[in-house]
Amino acid sequence: EVFGFGNLKKPFLQHIQKENAPLVNSKEEWETMTYVEFPTDVKTALDEGKTSLLKTKIKLQQQSKAFDQEKHFIDTFASGDNEDLVHLSVRGERMVIKRSTLGICKESVLAKKFDSALWKQAGNCRSVKNWDFAQVAEWASNKKDFPREVAEKLRENKINGNELLSFDFSILKGLGINRPGTIALALCAIKELNSSFAGGVILIEHSAYCFSKIIDQLRLHAMCKSNEVHSKPKIREEEKKRFKRIEAYYFPGDEGSSLFI
């Protein structure tokens, strides 16, 4: 009666209601229907309704996917506790990232640096006092503007972290460092190191721009699901060589292939 074709309405309704199949989820019941048994004007109206319903279904699927992605994003970054957060000072720029995110590539230098077993040892990763002489030597050699002459003396004398923090003018003189400017630069760097780690901040002596790109890529990888493909980072032309060096340092061999290729 609605479309003016009398009893033809009944078989149509019975057809789409067969087995109580939901319209949106049952492709066999409505997406493949042709309505050839109906008059032309009715068929046209039904085809238009079907087209509208298909558009609504697609929109619903898109919204559902967007919701799933948002939920995954929130679950990724809101889970965990404060103990899993790593505070970094990258050439003076502060960054905070989850330790689990840093460990995505399990065999990488970056992952091993924040390995769970090491991280949970009281203060081992956070306190300069617990550094051995190799860590001190690495810091001195990578620290920007740190006097090379002093770095060599630290390595030769196997100075550990606790000893480094006690350095003053007289100790440096005792090591044979006599130039006032050299002593001033060394003491300034040691003071900066001590104050930074006092707040649980870990120093990274690499380009903040390049390291932030690595962090962003790790976060993107953590956010994406296993079957999703994400693009490689876009690096400024003048920073590409430096980025490659830093990437190779933290992800030697094929460790970074899934992130940066």
Short mmCIF file of C-alpha atoms in Angstrom, two decimals:
data_model
loop_
_atom_site.label_atom_id
_atom_site.label_comp_id
_atom_site.label_asym_id
_atom_site.label_seq_id
_atom_site.Cartn_x
_atom_site.Cartn_y
_atom_site.Cartn_z
CA GLU A 1 0.00 0.00 0.00
CA VAL A 2 2.86 2.39 0.75
CA PHE A 3 4.15 2.36 -2.81
CA GLY A 4 0.81 1.59 -4.42
CA PHE A 5 1.56 -1.99 -5.45
CA GLY A 6 -0.70 -3.83 -3.01
CA ASN A 7 0.33 -7.34 -2.02
CA LEU A 8 3.80 -7.07 -3.62
CA LYS A 9 4.91 -5.39 -0.38
CA LYS A 10 4.56 -8.61 1.64
CA PRO A 11 7.07 -10.85 -0.23
CA PHE A 12 9.55 -7.97 -0.23
CA LEU A 13 9.37 -7.55 3.55
CA GLN A 14 9.56 -11.29 4.04
CA HIS A 15 12.63 -11.37 1.83
CA ILE A 16 14.63 -8.78 3.75
CA GLN A 17 13.50 -10.14 7.11
CA LYS A 18 14.44 -13.72 6.33
CA GLU A 19 16.02 -15.38 9.35
CA ASN A 20 15.94 -11.94 11.08
CA ALA A 21 19.21 -11.03 9.36
CA PRO A 22 20.45 -7.51 10.32
CA LEU A 23 20.44 -5.17 7.34
CA VAL A 24 23.86 -3.67 7.87
CA ASN A 25 25.67 -6.91 8.65
CA SER A 26 23.99 -9.23 6.13
CA LYS A 27 25.46 -8.63 2.72
CA GLU A 28 23.56 -11.56 1.23
CA GLU A 29 20.19 -10.20 2.26
CA TRP A 30 20.24 -6.63 0.97
CA GLU A 31 23.47 -5.62 -0.75
CA THR A 32 22.94 -8.09 -3.58
CA MET A 33 19.22 -7.47 -4.08
CA THR A 34 18.20 -6.22 -7.56
CA TYR A 35 14.42 -5.67 -7.06
CA VAL A 36 13.71 -6.81 -10.63
CA GLU A 37 10.31 -8.21 -9.53
CA PHE A 38 9.01 -4.70 -8.81
CA PRO A 39 7.62 -2.04 -11.14
CA THR A 40 10.19 0.43 -12.52
CA ASP A 41 9.23 3.36 -10.30
CA VAL A 42 9.31 1.17 -7.18
CA LYS A 43 12.61 -0.40 -8.22
CA THR A 44 14.10 3.07 -8.66
CA ALA A 45 12.94 4.13 -5.20
CA LEU A 46 14.34 0.95 -3.64
CA ASP A 47 17.67 1.33 -5.46
CA GLU A 48 17.95 4.87 -4.15
CA GLY A 49 17.21 3.63 -0.65
CA LYS A 50 19.81 0.89 -1.04
CA THR A 51 22.41 3.40 -2.23
CA SER A 52 21.69 5.63 0.76
CA LEU A 53 21.97 2.66 3.11
CA LEU A 54 25.30 1.60 1.56
CA LYS A 55 26.67 5.11 2.09
CA THR A 56 25.50 5.00 5.70
CA LYS A 57 27.15 1.61 6.19
CA ILE A 58 30.47 2.87 4.80
CA LYS A 59 30.33 5.93 7.04
CA LEU A 60 29.58 3.74 10.04
CA GLN A 61 32.51 1.47 9.22
CA GLN A 62 34.80 4.48 8.89
CA GLN A 63 33.66 5.86 12.24
CA SER A 64 34.09 2.46 13.85
CA LYS A 65 37.63 2.19 12.47
CA ALA A 66 38.43 5.70 13.67
CA PHE A 67 37.13 4.79 17.12
CA ASP A 68 39.28 1.65 17.22
CA GLN A 69 42.34 3.65 16.19
CA GLU A 70 41.66 6.29 18.83
CA LYS A 71 41.15 3.62 21.49
CA HIS A 72 44.39 1.93 20.47
CA PHE A 73 46.19 5.30 20.64
CA ILE A 74 44.83 6.01 24.13
CA ASP A 75 45.61 2.49 25.36
CA THR A 76 49.15 2.82 24.03
CA PHE A 77 50.02 6.10 25.71
CA ALA A 78 47.82 6.05 28.79
CA SER A 79 48.79 2.61 30.04
CA GLY A 80 51.68 1.87 32.36
CA ASP A 81 52.91 3.81 35.37
CA ASN A 82 55.34 6.62 36.09
CA GLU A 83 58.19 4.19 36.67
CA ASP A 84 58.06 3.29 32.99
CA LEU A 85 58.56 6.92 31.92
CA VAL A 86 62.05 7.95 30.84
CA HIS A 87 63.02 11.62 31.14
CA LEU A 88 65.66 12.65 28.63
CA SER A 89 67.69 15.80 28.11
CA VAL A 90 68.77 15.81 24.46
CA ARG A 91 71.26 18.63 24.05
CA GLY A 92 69.23 20.63 26.55
CA GLU A 93 65.81 19.76 25.09
CA ARG A 94 63.59 17.76 27.46
CA MET A 95 61.77 14.70 26.17
CA VAL A 96 59.64 12.09 27.97
CA ILE A 97 58.94 8.65 26.53
CA LYS A 98 57.85 5.25 27.80
CA ARG A 99 60.69 2.82 28.36
CA SER A 100 58.69 0.11 26.60
CA THR A 101 58.56 2.33 23.49
CA LEU A 102 62.34 2.74 23.54
CA GLY A 103 62.60 -1.04 23.63
CA ILE A 104 60.50 -1.82 20.56
CA CYS A 105 63.54 -3.03 18.59
CA LYS A 106 64.75 -5.43 21.26
CA GLU A 107 68.28 -5.94 19.93
CA SER A 108 68.96 -2.26 19.30
CA VAL A 109 71.47 -0.22 21.31
CA LEU A 110 68.62 2.01 22.46
CA ALA A 111 66.56 -0.92 23.77
CA LYS A 112 69.52 -2.47 25.58
CA LYS A 113 70.36 0.86 27.21
CA PHE A 114 66.96 0.79 28.92
CA ASP A 115 66.68 -2.95 29.38
CA SER A 116 64.23 -3.91 32.11
CA ALA A 117 66.78 -5.74 34.26
CA LEU A 118 69.16 -2.79 34.20
CA TRP A 119 66.43 -0.22 34.64
CA LYS A 120 65.12 -1.81 37.82
CA GLN A 121 68.50 -1.92 39.51
CA ALA A 122 68.31 0.90 42.04
CA GLY A 123 69.55 4.03 40.33
CA ASN A 124 71.80 2.17 37.92
CA CYS A 125 70.49 3.98 34.85
CA ARG A 126 69.54 7.20 36.56
CA SER A 127 72.48 8.07 38.82
CA VAL A 128 75.89 9.22 37.60
CA LYS A 129 77.33 7.92 40.88
CA ASN A 130 76.74 4.38 39.64
CA TRP A 131 78.52 4.87 36.33
CA ASP A 132 81.63 2.79 35.71
CA PHE A 133 84.70 4.27 34.03
CA ALA A 134 83.51 3.15 30.57
CA GLN A 135 80.27 5.13 30.94
CA VAL A 136 82.20 8.18 32.10
CA ALA A 137 84.57 7.88 29.16
CA GLU A 138 81.65 7.55 26.74
CA TRP A 139 79.96 10.62 28.18
CA ALA A 140 83.15 12.70 28.03
CA SER A 141 83.89 11.70 24.43
CA ASN A 142 80.33 12.46 23.26
CA LYS A 143 79.73 15.61 25.29
CA LYS A 144 79.71 18.68 23.08
CA ASP A 145 82.50 21.18 23.91
CA PHE A 146 83.97 18.93 26.60
CA PRO A 147 87.77 19.31 26.44
CA ARG A 148 89.34 16.36 24.64
CA GLU A 149 92.42 16.63 26.86
CA VAL A 150 90.27 16.09 29.96
CA ALA A 151 88.33 13.25 28.32
CA GLU A 152 91.61 11.43 27.65
CA LYS A 153 92.71 11.89 31.27
CA LEU A 154 89.41 10.46 32.52
CA ARG A 155 89.89 7.41 30.32
CA GLU A 156 93.55 6.92 31.25
CA ASN A 157 92.81 7.09 34.97
CA LYS A 158 89.61 5.01 34.72
CA ILE A 159 87.55 7.62 36.55
CA ASN A 160 84.11 6.34 37.59
CA GLY A 161 80.93 8.34 38.09
CA ASN A 162 81.24 8.87 41.82
CA GLU A 163 84.80 10.15 41.40
CA LEU A 164 83.82 12.39 38.50
CA LEU A 165 81.24 14.23 40.59
CA SER A 166 83.89 15.08 43.20
CA PHE A 167 86.15 16.81 40.66
CA ASP A 168 87.22 20.37 41.39
CA PHE A 169 89.96 22.75 40.28
CA SER A 170 92.69 21.07 42.33
CA ILE A 171 91.88 17.54 41.11
CA LEU A 172 92.03 18.63 37.48
CA LYS A 173 95.33 20.36 38.17
CA GLY A 174 96.55 17.14 39.74
CA LEU A 175 95.74 15.31 36.51
CA GLY A 176 97.96 17.74 34.64
CA ILE A 177 95.24 20.05 33.30
CA ASN A 178 96.68 23.55 33.75
CA ARG A 179 94.89 25.81 31.27
CA PRO A 180 92.18 27.80 33.15
CA GLY A 181 89.77 27.79 30.20
CA THR A 182 90.01 24.02 29.84
CA ILE A 183 89.40 23.53 33.56
CA ALA A 184 86.40 25.89 33.47
CA LEU A 185 84.76 24.02 30.56
CA ALA A 186 85.28 20.65 32.23
CA LEU A 187 83.89 21.74 35.60
CA CYS A 188 80.91 23.43 33.95
CA ALA A 189 80.05 20.20 32.06
CA ILE A 190 80.41 18.09 35.22
CA LYS A 191 78.16 20.47 37.16
CA GLU A 192 75.54 20.32 34.37
CA LEU A 193 75.73 16.53 34.38
CA ASN A 194 75.21 16.35 38.14
CA SER A 195 72.25 18.75 38.16
CA SER A 196 70.56 17.00 35.23
CA PHE A 197 70.72 13.55 36.79
CA ALA A 198 69.69 14.85 40.18
CA GLY A 199 66.15 15.06 38.78
CA GLY A 200 66.25 11.62 37.17
CA VAL A 201 66.95 13.10 33.73
CA ILE A 202 69.19 11.15 31.36
CA LEU A 203 71.48 13.06 29.03
CA ILE A 204 71.58 12.25 25.33
CA GLU A 205 74.46 13.95 23.52
CA HIS A 206 73.03 13.87 20.01
CA SER A 207 71.15 16.30 17.79
CA ALA A 208 67.79 17.05 19.40
CA TYR A 209 66.18 17.34 15.96
CA CYS A 210 67.42 13.93 14.78
CA PHE A 211 66.77 12.14 18.07
CA SER A 212 63.23 13.55 18.23
CA LYS A 213 62.60 12.04 14.78
CA ILE A 214 63.66 8.65 16.12
CA ILE A 215 61.40 9.08 19.15
CA ASP A 216 58.47 10.09 16.93
CA GLN A 217 59.01 7.02 14.75
CA LEU A 218 59.12 4.72 17.77
CA ARG A 219 55.89 6.23 19.08
CA LEU A 220 54.24 5.83 15.68
CA HIS A 221 55.37 2.20 15.56
CA ALA A 222 53.99 1.62 19.07
CA MET A 223 50.68 3.23 18.13
CA CYS A 224 50.18 1.30 14.89
CA LYS A 225 48.82 -2.22 14.91
CA SER A 226 51.04 -5.04 13.70
CA ASN A 227 49.42 -5.22 10.26
CA GLU A 228 49.54 -1.49 9.62
CA VAL A 229 52.27 0.17 7.57
CA HIS A 230 53.61 3.57 8.57
CA SER A 231 55.73 5.97 6.52
CA LYS A 232 59.39 6.68 7.19
CA PRO A 233 60.29 10.00 8.86
CA LYS A 234 60.76 13.14 6.79
CA ILE A 235 64.19 14.61 7.49
CA ARG A 236 65.43 18.04 6.48
CA GLU A 237 67.99 17.82 3.70
CA GLU A 238 70.78 19.38 5.77
CA GLU A 239 70.17 16.89 8.62
CA LYS A 240 70.01 13.66 6.59
CA LYS A 241 73.65 12.64 7.02
CA ARG A 242 73.58 13.32 10.76
CA PHE A 243 70.30 11.43 11.12
CA LYS A 244 71.79 8.42 9.32
CA ARG A 245 74.78 8.39 11.69
CA ILE A 246 72.57 8.53 14.79
CA GLU A 247 70.22 5.90 13.37
CA ALA A 248 73.17 3.61 12.64
CA TYR A 249 74.51 4.15 16.17
CA TYR A 250 71.28 3.17 17.93
CA PHE A 251 70.02 0.65 15.34
CA PRO A 252 73.05 -1.11 13.82
CA GLY A 253 72.61 -3.60 11.01
CA ASP A 254 69.00 -4.35 10.18
CA GLU A 255 67.61 -3.42 13.60
CA GLY A 256 65.96 -0.25 12.32
CA SER A 257 64.73 -1.65 9.01
CA SER A 258 61.11 -1.85 10.17
CA LEU A 259 61.21 1.75 11.42
CA PHE A 260 63.23 3.75 8.92
CA ILE A 261 63.08 1.92 5.58
#
